[in-house]
PDB file of C-alpha atoms in Angstrom:
ATOM      1  CA  MET A   1       7.771  -6.970  13.714  1.00 41.00           C
ATOM      2  CA  SER A   2      10.614  -4.538  14.050  1.00 42.00           C
ATOM      3  CA  CYS A   3      11.050  -1.267  12.212  1.00 44.00           C
ATOM      4  CA  THR A   4      14.511   0.188  12.420  1.00 44.00           C
ATOM      5  CA  ALA A   5      16.680   2.864  10.773  1.00 42.00           C
ATOM      6  CA  THR A   6      19.983   4.549  11.245  1.00 39.00           C
ATOM      7  CA  GLU A   7      20.329   8.336  11.218  1.00 37.00           C
ATOM      8  CA  THR A   8      21.867   8.311   7.698  1.00 35.00           C
ATOM      9  CA  GLN A   9      18.948   6.373   6.318  1.00 47.00           C
ATOM     10  CA  ILE A  10      16.255   8.836   7.492  1.00 52.00           C
ATOM     11  CA  GLN A  11      15.448  11.844   5.342  1.00 55.00           C
ATOM     12  CA  GLU A  12      13.369  14.709   6.635  1.00 55.00           C
ATOM     13  CA  ARG A  13      11.510  16.474   3.840  1.00 57.00           C
ATOM     14  CA  GLU A  14       8.765  19.028   3.545  1.00 55.00           C
ATOM     15  CA  ASP A  15       8.210  18.642  -0.221  1.00 69.00           C
ATOM     16  CA  PHE A  16       5.552  16.222  -1.278  1.00 76.00           C
ATOM     17  CA  TYR A  17       7.542  15.249  -4.396  1.00 84.00           C
ATOM     18  CA  ASP A  18      11.166  15.595  -3.337  1.00 85.00           C
ATOM     19  CA  SER A  19      12.340  12.036  -4.062  1.00 90.00           C
ATOM     20  CA  PRO A  20      11.613   9.265  -6.542  1.00 93.00           C
ATOM     21  CA  TYR A  21       9.823   7.391  -3.757  1.00 95.00           C
ATOM     22  CA  LEU A  22       7.572  10.394  -3.008  1.00 94.00           C
ATOM     23  CA  ALA A  23       6.824  10.862  -6.735  1.00 95.00           C
ATOM     24  CA  GLU A  24       5.475   7.344  -6.904  1.00 96.00           C
ATOM     25  CA  HIS A  25       3.601   7.628  -3.648  1.00 95.00           C
ATOM     26  CA  TYR A  26       1.841  10.749  -4.972  1.00 93.00           C
ATOM     27  CA  ASP A  27       0.550   8.775  -7.995  1.00 93.00           C
ATOM     28  CA  LEU A  28      -0.509   5.824  -5.877  1.00 94.00           C
ATOM     29  CA  PHE A  29      -2.264   8.012  -3.327  1.00 90.00           C
ATOM     30  CA  SER A  30      -4.057  10.041  -6.056  1.00 89.00           C
ATOM     31  CA  ALA A  31      -5.155   6.937  -7.962  1.00 88.00           C
ATOM     32  CA  ARG A  32      -6.769   5.471  -4.830  1.00 86.00           C
ATOM     33  CA  PHE A  33      -8.318   8.492  -3.166  1.00 80.00           C
ATOM     34  CA  TRP A  34      -8.658  11.384  -5.667  1.00 76.00           C
ATOM     35  CA  GLU A  35      -8.700  10.315  -9.296  1.00 73.00           C
ATOM     36  CA  PRO A  36     -11.835   8.148  -9.151  1.00 68.00           C
ATOM     37  CA  GLU A  37     -13.778  11.290  -8.193  1.00 69.00           C
ATOM     38  CA  ARG A  38     -12.291  13.528 -10.878  1.00 78.00           C
ATOM     39  CA  LEU A  39     -13.937  14.366 -14.246  1.00 86.00           C
ATOM     40  CA  ASP A  40     -11.297  16.785 -15.390  1.00 94.00           C
ATOM     41  CA  VAL A  41      -9.730  15.161 -18.466  1.00 95.00           C
ATOM     42  CA  PRO A  42     -13.004  14.937 -20.425  1.00 94.00           C
ATOM     43  CA  ILE A  43     -13.718  18.585 -19.608  1.00 96.00           C
ATOM     44  CA  TYR A  44     -10.289  19.726 -20.725  1.00 97.00           C
ATOM     45  CA  LEU A  45     -10.495  17.535 -23.839  1.00 96.00           C
ATOM     46  CA  GLU A  46     -13.685  19.179 -24.970  1.00 95.00           C
ATOM     47  CA  ALA A  47     -12.213  22.633 -24.347  1.00 97.00           C
ATOM     48  CA  PHE A  48      -9.067  21.736 -26.157  1.00 96.00           C
ATOM     49  CA  LYS A  49     -11.108  20.669 -29.220  1.00 94.00           C
ATOM     50  CA  GLN A  50     -12.890  24.015 -29.194  1.00 94.00           C
ATOM     51  CA  ALA A  51      -9.602  25.937 -28.906  1.00 94.00           C
ATOM     52  CA  ARG A  52      -8.116  23.916 -31.697  1.00 91.00           C
ATOM     53  CA  LYS A  53     -11.060  24.808 -33.969  1.00 89.00           C
ATOM     54  CA  ALA A  54     -10.604  28.485 -33.156  1.00 91.00           C
ATOM     55  CA  HIS A  55      -6.857  28.452 -33.936  1.00 87.00           C
ATOM     56  CA  ASP A  56      -5.802  30.644 -36.853  1.00 85.00           C
ATOM     57  CA  PRO A  57      -4.995  28.241 -39.720  1.00 82.00           C
ATOM     58  CA  THR A  58      -2.610  30.740 -41.275  1.00 84.00           C
ATOM     59  CA  SER A  59      -0.397  30.976 -38.196  1.00 83.00           C
ATOM     60  CA  THR A  60       3.218  30.118 -38.708  1.00 84.00           C
ATOM     61  CA  HIS A  61       3.689  29.158 -35.098  1.00 86.00           C
ATOM     62  CA  PRO A  62       2.722  25.877 -33.441  1.00 89.00           C
ATOM     63  CA  PHE A  63      -0.506  25.348 -31.517  1.00 93.00           C
ATOM     64  CA  ILE A  64       0.889  25.201 -27.957  1.00 96.00           C
ATOM     65  CA  VAL A  65      -0.785  23.225 -25.117  1.00 97.00           C
ATOM     66  CA  LEU A  66       0.705  24.011 -21.706  1.00 98.00           C
ATOM     67  CA  ASP A  67       0.009  21.891 -18.610  1.00 98.00           C
ATOM     68  CA  VAL A  68       1.119  23.890 -15.606  1.00 98.00           C
ATOM     69  CA  GLY A  69       1.989  21.819 -12.533  1.00 97.00           C
ATOM     70  CA  THR A  70       1.837  18.699 -14.717  1.00 97.00           C
ATOM     71  CA  GLY A  71       3.181  16.462 -11.917  1.00 96.00           C
ATOM     72  CA  SER A  72       3.495  12.981 -13.409  1.00 95.00           C
ATOM     73  CA  GLY A  73       1.647  14.015 -16.515  1.00 97.00           C
ATOM     74  CA  ARG A  74      -1.830  12.567 -15.870  1.00 95.00           C
ATOM     75  CA  VAL A  75      -3.780  15.406 -17.464  1.00 96.00           C
ATOM     76  CA  LEU A  76      -1.412  16.045 -20.351  1.00 97.00           C
ATOM     77  CA  SER A  77      -1.158  12.455 -21.377  1.00 96.00           C
ATOM     78  CA  GLY A  78      -4.924  12.112 -20.965  1.00 95.00           C
ATOM     79  CA  LEU A  79      -5.428  15.046 -23.435  1.00 95.00           C
ATOM     80  CA  VAL A  80      -3.052  13.497 -25.943  1.00 95.00           C
ATOM     81  CA  LEU A  81      -4.540  10.045 -25.779  1.00 93.00           C
ATOM     82  CA  GLY A  82      -8.141  11.419 -25.777  1.00 92.00           C
ATOM     83  CA  ALA A  83      -7.392  13.535 -28.781  1.00 91.00           C
ATOM     84  CA  CYS A  84      -5.758  10.617 -30.667  1.00 89.00           C
ATOM     85  CA  GLN A  85      -8.944   8.613 -30.170  1.00 88.00           C
ATOM     86  CA  ASP A  86     -11.257  11.365 -31.272  1.00 83.00           C
ATOM     87  CA  ALA A  87     -12.027  11.415 -35.023  1.00 75.00           C
ATOM     88  CA  GLN A  88     -12.752  15.150 -34.839  1.00 74.00           C
ATOM     89  CA  VAL A  89      -9.189  15.973 -33.774  1.00 78.00           C
ATOM     90  CA  ASP A  90      -6.301  15.800 -36.192  1.00 73.00           C
ATOM     91  CA  LEU A  91      -2.948  15.406 -34.474  1.00 72.00           C
ATOM     92  CA  ALA A  92      -1.148  14.310 -37.615  1.00 61.00           C
ATOM     93  CA  ASP A  93      -0.020  17.826 -38.342  1.00 60.00           C
ATOM     94  CA  ASP A  94       3.358  18.810 -36.917  1.00 64.00           C
ATOM     95  CA  ASP A  95       2.057  22.171 -35.670  1.00 84.00           C
ATOM     96  CA  ILE A  96       0.847  21.037 -32.202  1.00 91.00           C
ATOM     97  CA  GLU A  97       3.274  20.914 -29.235  1.00 94.00           C
ATOM     98  CA  PHE A  98       2.331  19.648 -25.770  1.00 96.00           C
ATOM     99  CA  VAL A  99       4.371  20.934 -22.784  1.00 98.00           C
ATOM    100  CA  GLY A 100       4.196  19.661 -19.221  1.00 98.00           C
ATOM    101  CA  LEU A 101       5.684  22.120 -16.728  1.00 98.00           C
ATOM    102  CA  ASP A 102       6.556  21.292 -13.114  1.00 97.00           C
ATOM    103  CA  VAL A 103       9.042  22.444 -10.389  1.00 95.00           C
ATOM    104  CA  SER A 104       9.815  18.832  -9.352  1.00 95.00           C
ATOM    105  CA  PRO A 105      12.371  16.951 -11.437  1.00 96.00           C
ATOM    106  CA  HIS A 106      11.241  13.735  -9.824  1.00 95.00           C
ATOM    107  CA  MET A 107       7.691  14.176 -10.990  1.00 96.00           C
ATOM    108  CA  LEU A 108       8.878  15.063 -14.490  1.00 97.00           C
ATOM    109  CA  SER A 109      11.078  11.920 -14.533  1.00 96.00           C
ATOM    110  CA  ARG A 110       8.061   9.875 -13.518  1.00 96.00           C
ATOM    111  CA  ALA A 111       6.016  11.472 -16.214  1.00 96.00           C
ATOM    112  CA  ALA A 112       8.491  10.578 -18.895  1.00 96.00           C
ATOM    113  CA  GLU A 113       8.732   6.994 -17.564  1.00 95.00           C
ATOM    114  CA  THR A 114       5.110   6.188 -17.010  1.00 94.00           C
ATOM    115  CA  ARG A 115       2.897   8.258 -19.322  1.00 93.00           C
ATOM    116  CA  PRO A 116       2.472   6.726 -22.836  1.00 84.00           C
ATOM    117  CA  ILE A 117       2.733   9.312 -25.620  1.00 90.00           C
ATOM    118  CA  PRO A 118       2.160   7.954 -29.140  1.00 89.00           C
ATOM    119  CA  ARG A 119       5.018   8.201 -31.519  1.00 86.00           C
ATOM    120  CA  GLY A 120       5.047  11.410 -33.562  1.00 86.00           C
ATOM    121  CA  ILE A 121       3.308  13.534 -30.954  1.00 91.00           C
ATOM    122  CA  CYS A 122       5.584  16.419 -29.935  1.00 92.00           C
ATOM    123  CA  THR A 123       5.622  16.385 -26.122  1.00 95.00           C
ATOM    124  CA  SER A 124       8.189  17.864 -23.725  1.00 96.00           C
ATOM    125  CA  TRP A 125       8.540  17.704 -19.955  1.00 97.00           C
ATOM    126  CA  VAL A 126       9.920  21.043 -18.771  1.00 98.00           C
ATOM    127  CA  LEU A 127      11.381  22.028 -15.367  1.00 97.00           C
ATOM    128  CA  GLY A 128       9.984  25.383 -14.388  1.00 97.00           C
ATOM    129  CA  SER A 129       7.695  27.525 -12.312  1.00 97.00           C
ATOM    130  CA  ALA A 130       4.062  28.584 -12.725  1.00 98.00           C
ATOM    131  CA  LEU A 131       5.342  32.077 -11.711  1.00 98.00           C
ATOM    132  CA  ASP A 132       7.732  32.318 -14.658  1.00 97.00           C
ATOM    133  CA  LEU A 133       5.898  30.961 -17.707  1.00 97.00           C
ATOM    134  CA  ARG A 134       7.762  33.335 -20.023  1.00 95.00           C
ATOM    135  CA  ALA A 135      10.960  31.450 -19.168  1.00 95.00           C
ATOM    136  CA  ILE A 136       9.746  28.267 -20.978  1.00 96.00           C
ATOM    137  CA  PRO A 137      12.124  27.729 -23.871  1.00 92.00           C
ATOM    138  CA  LEU A 138       9.348  27.282 -26.430  1.00 91.00           C
ATOM    139  CA  LEU A 139       7.956  30.742 -25.545  1.00 90.00           C
ATOM    140  CA  LYS A 140      11.223  32.555 -26.012  1.00 82.00           C
ATOM    141  CA  GLY A 141      10.648  33.011 -29.758  1.00 67.00           C
ATOM    142  CA  GLY A 142       9.246  36.508 -29.364  1.00 66.00           C
ATOM    143  CA  ASP A 143       5.815  37.940 -28.747  1.00 66.00           C
ATOM    144  CA  ALA A 144       4.280  36.026 -31.634  1.00 70.00           C
ATOM    145  CA  VAL A 145       4.824  32.694 -29.859  1.00 86.00           C
ATOM    146  CA  LYS A 146       1.835  32.198 -27.559  1.00 94.00           C
ATOM    147  CA  VAL A 147       0.056  29.480 -25.624  1.00 97.00           C
ATOM    148  CA  ASP A 148      -3.217  28.406 -27.210  1.00 97.00           C
ATOM    149  CA  PHE A 149      -4.527  26.125 -24.456  1.00 98.00           C
ATOM    150  CA  LEU A 150      -3.363  26.262 -20.829  1.00 98.00           C
ATOM    151  CA  VAL A 151      -4.439  24.180 -17.840  1.00 98.00           C
ATOM    152  CA  PHE A 152      -3.582  24.317 -14.182  1.00 98.00           C
ATOM    153  CA  ALA A 153      -5.407  21.242 -13.082  1.00 97.00           C
ATOM    154  CA  ALA A 154      -6.321  19.405  -9.870  1.00 93.00           C
ATOM    155  CA  GLY A 155      -6.606  22.585  -7.859  1.00 94.00           C
ATOM    156  CA  GLY A 156      -2.932  23.338  -8.332  1.00 95.00           C
ATOM    157  CA  ILE A 157      -3.393  27.103  -8.229  1.00 96.00           C
ATOM    158  CA  ALA A 158      -4.229  26.791  -4.563  1.00 95.00           C
ATOM    159  CA  HIS A 159      -0.582  25.869  -3.864  1.00 94.00           C
ATOM    160  CA  LEU A 160       0.249  29.516  -4.586  1.00 96.00           C
ATOM    161  CA  VAL A 161      -0.216  30.571  -1.021  1.00 94.00           C
ATOM    162  CA  ASP A 162       2.262  33.316  -0.471  1.00 94.00           C
ATOM    163  CA  ALA A 163       1.127  36.959  -0.775  1.00 94.00           C
ATOM    164  CA  GLY A 164       0.752  38.056  -4.390  1.00 96.00           C
ATOM    165  CA  GLN A 165       1.592  34.636  -5.968  1.00 97.00           C
ATOM    166  CA  THR A 166      -1.859  33.991  -7.431  1.00 97.00           C
ATOM    167  CA  GLU A 167      -1.818  37.370  -9.096  1.00 98.00           C
ATOM    168  CA  ALA A 168       1.678  36.828 -10.269  1.00 98.00           C
ATOM    169  CA  PHE A 169       0.637  33.566 -11.926  1.00 98.00           C
ATOM    170  CA  LEU A 170      -2.366  35.248 -13.568  1.00 98.00           C
ATOM    171  CA  ARG A 171      -0.168  37.989 -14.911  1.00 98.00           C
ATOM    172  CA  GLU A 172       2.116  35.317 -16.423  1.00 98.00           C
ATOM    173  CA  VAL A 173      -0.924  33.715 -18.064  1.00 98.00           C
ATOM    174  CA  ALA A 174      -1.941  37.059 -19.469  1.00 98.00           C
ATOM    175  CA  ALA A 175       1.593  37.519 -20.875  1.00 96.00           C
ATOM    176  CA  VAL A 176       1.785  34.135 -22.644  1.00 97.00           C
ATOM    177  CA  LEU A 177      -1.851  33.473 -23.701  1.00 97.00           C
ATOM    178  CA  GLN A 178      -2.827  33.802 -27.364  1.00 96.00           C
ATOM    179  CA  PRO A 179      -5.006  36.920 -27.761  1.00 95.00           C
ATOM    180  CA  GLY A 180      -8.612  36.168 -28.895  1.00 94.00           C
ATOM    181  CA  SER A 181      -8.666  32.387 -29.276  1.00 95.00           C
ATOM    182  CA  GLY A 182      -6.370  31.371 -26.399  1.00 97.00           C
ATOM    183  CA  ARG A 183      -7.943  29.794 -23.312  1.00 98.00           C
ATOM    184  CA  ALA A 184      -6.622  29.038 -19.892  1.00 98.00           C
ATOM    185  CA  PHE A 185      -8.413  26.650 -17.503  1.00 98.00           C
ATOM    186  CA  VAL A 186      -7.739  26.647 -13.776  1.00 98.00           C
ATOM    187  CA  SER A 187      -9.468  24.564 -11.202  1.00 97.00           C
ATOM    188  CA  PHE A 188     -10.145  24.760  -7.467  1.00 95.00           C
ATOM    189  CA  MET A 189     -11.155  21.876  -5.262  1.00 91.00           C
ATOM    190  CA  ASN A 190     -14.602  22.719  -3.921  1.00 90.00           C
ATOM    191  CA  ALA A 191     -13.563  21.536  -0.491  1.00 85.00           C
ATOM    192  CA  VAL A 192     -10.831  24.205  -0.417  1.00 85.00           C
ATOM    193  CA  MET A 193     -12.390  27.183  -2.070  1.00 80.00           C
ATOM    194  CA  ASP A 194     -13.853  29.387   0.631  1.00 61.00           C
ATOM    195  CA  SER A 195     -14.433  26.375   2.856  1.00 60.00           C
ATOM    196  CA  ALA A 196     -14.258  26.160   6.663  1.00 46.00           C
ATOM    197  CA  ASP A 197     -14.532  22.393   6.762  1.00 47.00           C
ATOM    198  CA  GLU A 198     -11.191  21.176   8.074  1.00 46.00           C
ATOM    199  CA  GLU A 199     -12.211  17.516   7.571  1.00 46.00           C
ATOM    200  CA  SER A 200     -12.635  17.963   3.832  1.00 47.00           C
ATOM    201  CA  ILE A 201      -9.018  18.590   2.867  1.00 50.00           C
ATOM    202  CA  ASP A 202      -7.443  15.243   3.391  1.00 52.00           C
ATOM    203  CA  PRO A 203      -9.481  12.068   2.544  1.00 50.00           C
ATOM    204  CA  VAL A 204      -7.410   9.905   4.773  1.00 56.00           C
ATOM    205  CA  LYS A 205      -6.788  10.511   8.475  1.00 57.00           C
ATOM    206  CA  GLU A 206      -5.946   6.958   9.692  1.00 62.00           C
ATOM    207  CA  GLN A 207      -2.688   5.197   9.104  1.00 73.00           C
ATOM    208  CA  GLN A 208      -2.542   3.600   5.659  1.00 86.00           C
ATOM    209  CA  GLU A 209      -0.101   1.711   3.523  1.00 93.00           C
ATOM    210  CA  LEU A 210       0.464   1.667  -0.218  1.00 96.00           C
ATOM    211  CA  PRO A 211       2.690  -0.973  -1.830  1.00 97.00           C
ATOM    212  CA  SER A 212       5.191   0.311  -4.453  1.00 98.00           C
ATOM    213  CA  GLY A 213       4.721  -0.863  -8.008  1.00 96.00           C
ATOM    214  CA  LYS A 214       8.271   0.127  -8.975  1.00 95.00           C
ATOM    215  CA  PHE A 215      10.582  -0.645  -6.033  1.00 96.00           C
ATOM    216  CA  PRO A 216      10.538  -4.274  -4.854  1.00 96.00           C
ATOM    217  CA  GLY A 217       9.690  -4.725  -1.203  1.00 96.00           C
ATOM    218  CA  ILE A 218       8.815  -1.058  -0.643  1.00 97.00           C
ATOM    219  CA  VAL A 219       5.692   0.208   1.041  1.00 97.00           C
ATOM    220  CA  TYR A 220       4.622   3.732   1.812  1.00 97.00           C
ATOM    221  CA  ARG A 221       3.124   4.230   5.219  1.00 96.00           C
ATOM    222  CA  THR A 222       1.273   7.428   6.187  1.00 93.00           C
ATOM    223  CA  ILE A 223       0.910   8.300   9.817  1.00 93.00           C
ATOM    224  CA  ASN A 224       0.099  11.391  11.955  1.00 90.00           C
ATOM    225  CA  ALA A 225      -2.159  12.945   9.312  1.00 89.00           C
ATOM    226  CA  SER A 226      -3.987  16.072  10.374  1.00 89.00           C
ATOM    227  CA  SER A 227      -5.619  19.209   8.844  1.00 87.00           C
ATOM    228  CA  GLU A 228      -6.274  22.683  10.067  1.00 88.00           C
ATOM    229  CA  ILE A 229      -7.236  26.104   8.743  1.00 88.00           C
ATOM    230  CA  VAL A 230      -5.122  29.187   9.602  1.00 89.00           C
ATOM    231  CA  GLY A 231      -6.674  32.355   8.287  1.00 87.00           C
ATOM    232  CA  LYS A 232      -7.432  31.630   4.650  1.00 87.00           C
ATOM    233  CA  THR A 233      -4.832  28.861   4.374  1.00 90.00           C
ATOM    234  CA  HIS A 234      -5.656  25.061   4.626  1.00 89.00           C
ATOM    235  CA  ILE A 235      -2.753  23.143   6.099  1.00 89.00           C
ATOM    236  CA  ASP A 236      -2.426  19.366   5.635  1.00 88.00           C
ATOM    237  CA  ARG A 237       0.299  17.536   7.591  1.00 89.00           C
ATOM    238  CA  ARG A 238       1.467  13.922   7.442  1.00 90.00           C
ATOM    239  CA  ASP A 239       4.453  11.770   7.884  1.00 92.00           C
ATOM    240  CA  ILE A 240       5.276   9.487   5.014  1.00 93.00           C
ATOM    241  CA  LEU A 241       7.575   6.599   5.728  1.00 94.00           C
ATOM    242  CA  VAL A 242       9.318   4.749   2.956  1.00 95.00           C
ATOM    243  CA  ILE A 243       9.752   1.144   4.341  1.00 96.00           C
ATOM    244  CA  LYS A 244      11.716  -1.725   3.037  1.00 96.00           C
ATOM    245  CA  LYS A 245      10.095  -5.002   4.065  1.00 95.00           C
ATOM    246  CA  GLU A 246      12.891  -7.621   4.444  1.00 93.00           C
ATOM    247  CA  THR A 247      12.441 -11.291   3.776  1.00 91.00           C
ATOM    248  CA  ASP A 248      12.858 -12.130   7.476  1.00 92.00           C
ATOM    249  CA  GLY A 249       9.785 -10.077   8.357  1.00 89.00           C
ATOM    250  CA  SER A 250      11.589  -7.041   9.646  1.00 94.00           C
ATOM    251  CA  GLU A 251      11.201  -3.482   8.390  1.00 95.00           C
ATOM    252  CA  ARG A 252      13.759  -0.872   7.577  1.00 94.00           C
ATOM    253  CA  VAL A 253      12.843   2.840   7.213  1.00 93.00           C
ATOM    254  CA  LEU A 254      14.635   4.275   4.127  1.00 92.00           C
ATOM    255  CA  GLU A 255      13.013   7.743   4.340  1.00 90.00           C
ATOM    256  CA  ARG A 256      10.985   9.605   6.932  1.00 91.00           C
ATOM    257  CA  ASN A 257       9.270  12.462   5.186  1.00 91.00           C
ATOM    258  CA  THR A 258       7.463  15.141   7.179  1.00 90.00           C
ATOM    259  CA  ILE A 259       5.061  16.762   4.738  1.00 89.00           C
ATOM    260  CA  SER A 260       3.221  20.026   5.260  1.00 88.00           C
ATOM    261  CA  THR A 261       0.990  21.047   2.312  1.00 88.00           C
ATOM    262  CA  ARG A 262      -0.448  24.592   2.324  1.00 91.00           C
ATOM    263  CA  LEU A 263      -3.525  25.475   0.119  1.00 92.00           C
ATOM    264  CA  ALA A 264      -4.845  28.968  -0.360  1.00 93.00           C
ATOM    265  CA  SER A 265      -8.623  29.423   0.016  1.00 91.00           C
ATOM    266  CA  TRP A 266     -10.247  32.080  -2.149  1.00 92.00           C
ATOM    267  CA  SER A 267     -13.942  32.790  -2.572  1.00 92.00           C
ATOM    268  CA  PRO A 268     -15.283  32.898  -6.174  1.00 94.00           C
ATOM    269  CA  GLU A 269     -15.620  36.694  -5.813  1.00 95.00           C
ATOM    270  CA  GLU A 270     -12.034  37.122  -4.640  1.00 95.00           C
ATOM    271  CA  PHE A 271     -10.698  34.989  -7.534  1.00 96.00           C
ATOM    272  CA  ALA A 272     -12.842  36.833 -10.082  1.00 97.00           C
ATOM    273  CA  GLY A 273     -11.398  40.142  -8.784  1.00 98.00           C
ATOM    274  CA  MET A 274      -7.834  38.880  -9.227  1.00 98.00           C
ATOM    275  CA  VAL A 275      -8.592  37.704 -12.708  1.00 98.00           C
ATOM    276  CA  GLN A 276     -10.034  41.135 -13.590  1.00 97.00           C
ATOM    277  CA  ALA A 277      -7.069  42.930 -12.173  1.00 98.00           C
ATOM    278  CA  THR A 278      -4.516  40.996 -14.222  1.00 98.00           C
ATOM    279  CA  GLY A 279      -6.064  41.661 -17.715  1.00 98.00           C
ATOM    280  CA  LEU A 280      -8.037  38.448 -17.960  1.00 98.00           C
ATOM    281  CA  GLU A 281     -11.714  37.635 -17.837  1.00 98.00           C
ATOM    282  CA  ILE A 282     -13.742  34.565 -16.891  1.00 98.00           C
ATOM    283  CA  VAL A 283     -15.670  33.234 -19.921  1.00 98.00           C
ATOM    284  CA  ASP A 284     -17.070  30.097 -18.451  1.00 98.00           C
ATOM    285  CA  THR A 285     -17.434  28.384 -15.028  1.00 98.00           C
ATOM    286  CA  ILE A 286     -18.037  24.611 -14.718  1.00 97.00           C
ATOM    287  CA  LYS A 287     -18.831  23.278 -11.247  1.00 95.00           C
ATOM    288  CA  GLU A 288     -18.655  19.559 -10.716  1.00 92.00           C
ATOM    289  CA  ARG A 289     -18.951  17.647  -7.538  1.00 89.00           C
ATOM    290  CA  VAL A 290     -15.199  17.797  -6.641  1.00 89.00           C
ATOM    291  CA  GLU A 291     -13.851  20.707  -8.561  1.00 93.00           C
ATOM    292  CA  THR A 292     -14.840  24.077 -10.115  1.00 95.00           C
ATOM    293  CA  TYR A 293     -13.195  24.980 -13.400  1.00 97.00           C
ATOM    294  CA  TYR A 294     -12.747  28.472 -14.680  1.00 98.00           C
ATOM    295  CA  ALA A 295     -12.094  29.250 -18.340  1.00 98.00           C
ATOM    296  CA  LEU A 296     -10.096  32.420 -18.804  1.00 98.00           C
ATOM    297  CA  LYS A 297      -9.196  34.589 -21.870  1.00 98.00           C
ATOM    298  CA  LEU A 298      -7.443  37.815 -22.406  1.00 98.00           C
ATOM    299  CA  ARG A 299      -9.765  40.739 -21.795  1.00 94.00           C
ATOM    300  CA  GLY A 300     -10.608  42.938 -24.771  1.00 81.00           C
TER     301      GLY A 300
END
């Protein structure tokens, strides 16, 4: 079987989400190797219900749910659908707004295409950064407009690897979170937080293929996967080939993506220190087999 490509057909990328193909690959990979192990949506749903109960009923501003690093919207849509199915939660009011924030337009497009949101539920997919939450259009209505429930799921905070980025994100959370009743949930993968186990980062080291569900004849082939730890940073590398399988049995490479993912590793004590220094406090810690969840509120 031949596998060929011209120079113009091959794309070299370092971003895990920087094409429509990669956005679908991320969902397929997560569904096979990560999501079966995760218990996050039920945890966030219960916390959302508690935050909703604590919301000031006299407020003239909407109850805002913000999913930072929403990706293709798995957690946000899970919250919406879970709340719709829970008799204790009333989403009939027009005072709840769900916002999914991500830096990748391809992931946001996939969220809008693939995540079912019931009619009448106010949901928006917003292009933006975890380091600039105050730039979200919904939050530009003055200091009175705050986030009531925020999540940064799937260990996404660990992607803030450059010096000062984690603290910058936490300062943004402190700036937009509703005083008193507002809650922010962030999670760390247990394998990453203060871990020296290089084998625990990437669940797949051998070559593997995932068939596309969207693009006919397309498969995603991962090769050259490896992991290492440099200082306090986990580095996961892989090549992801987007391959078109032709009817004559030949293969054509449409994209060759060289992906390098860096994840910051903080000990619980280090993270608690950053939280304290940015005007927040940890009010609850939930440790499951795969992830540890921290519930934060404004201090004071």
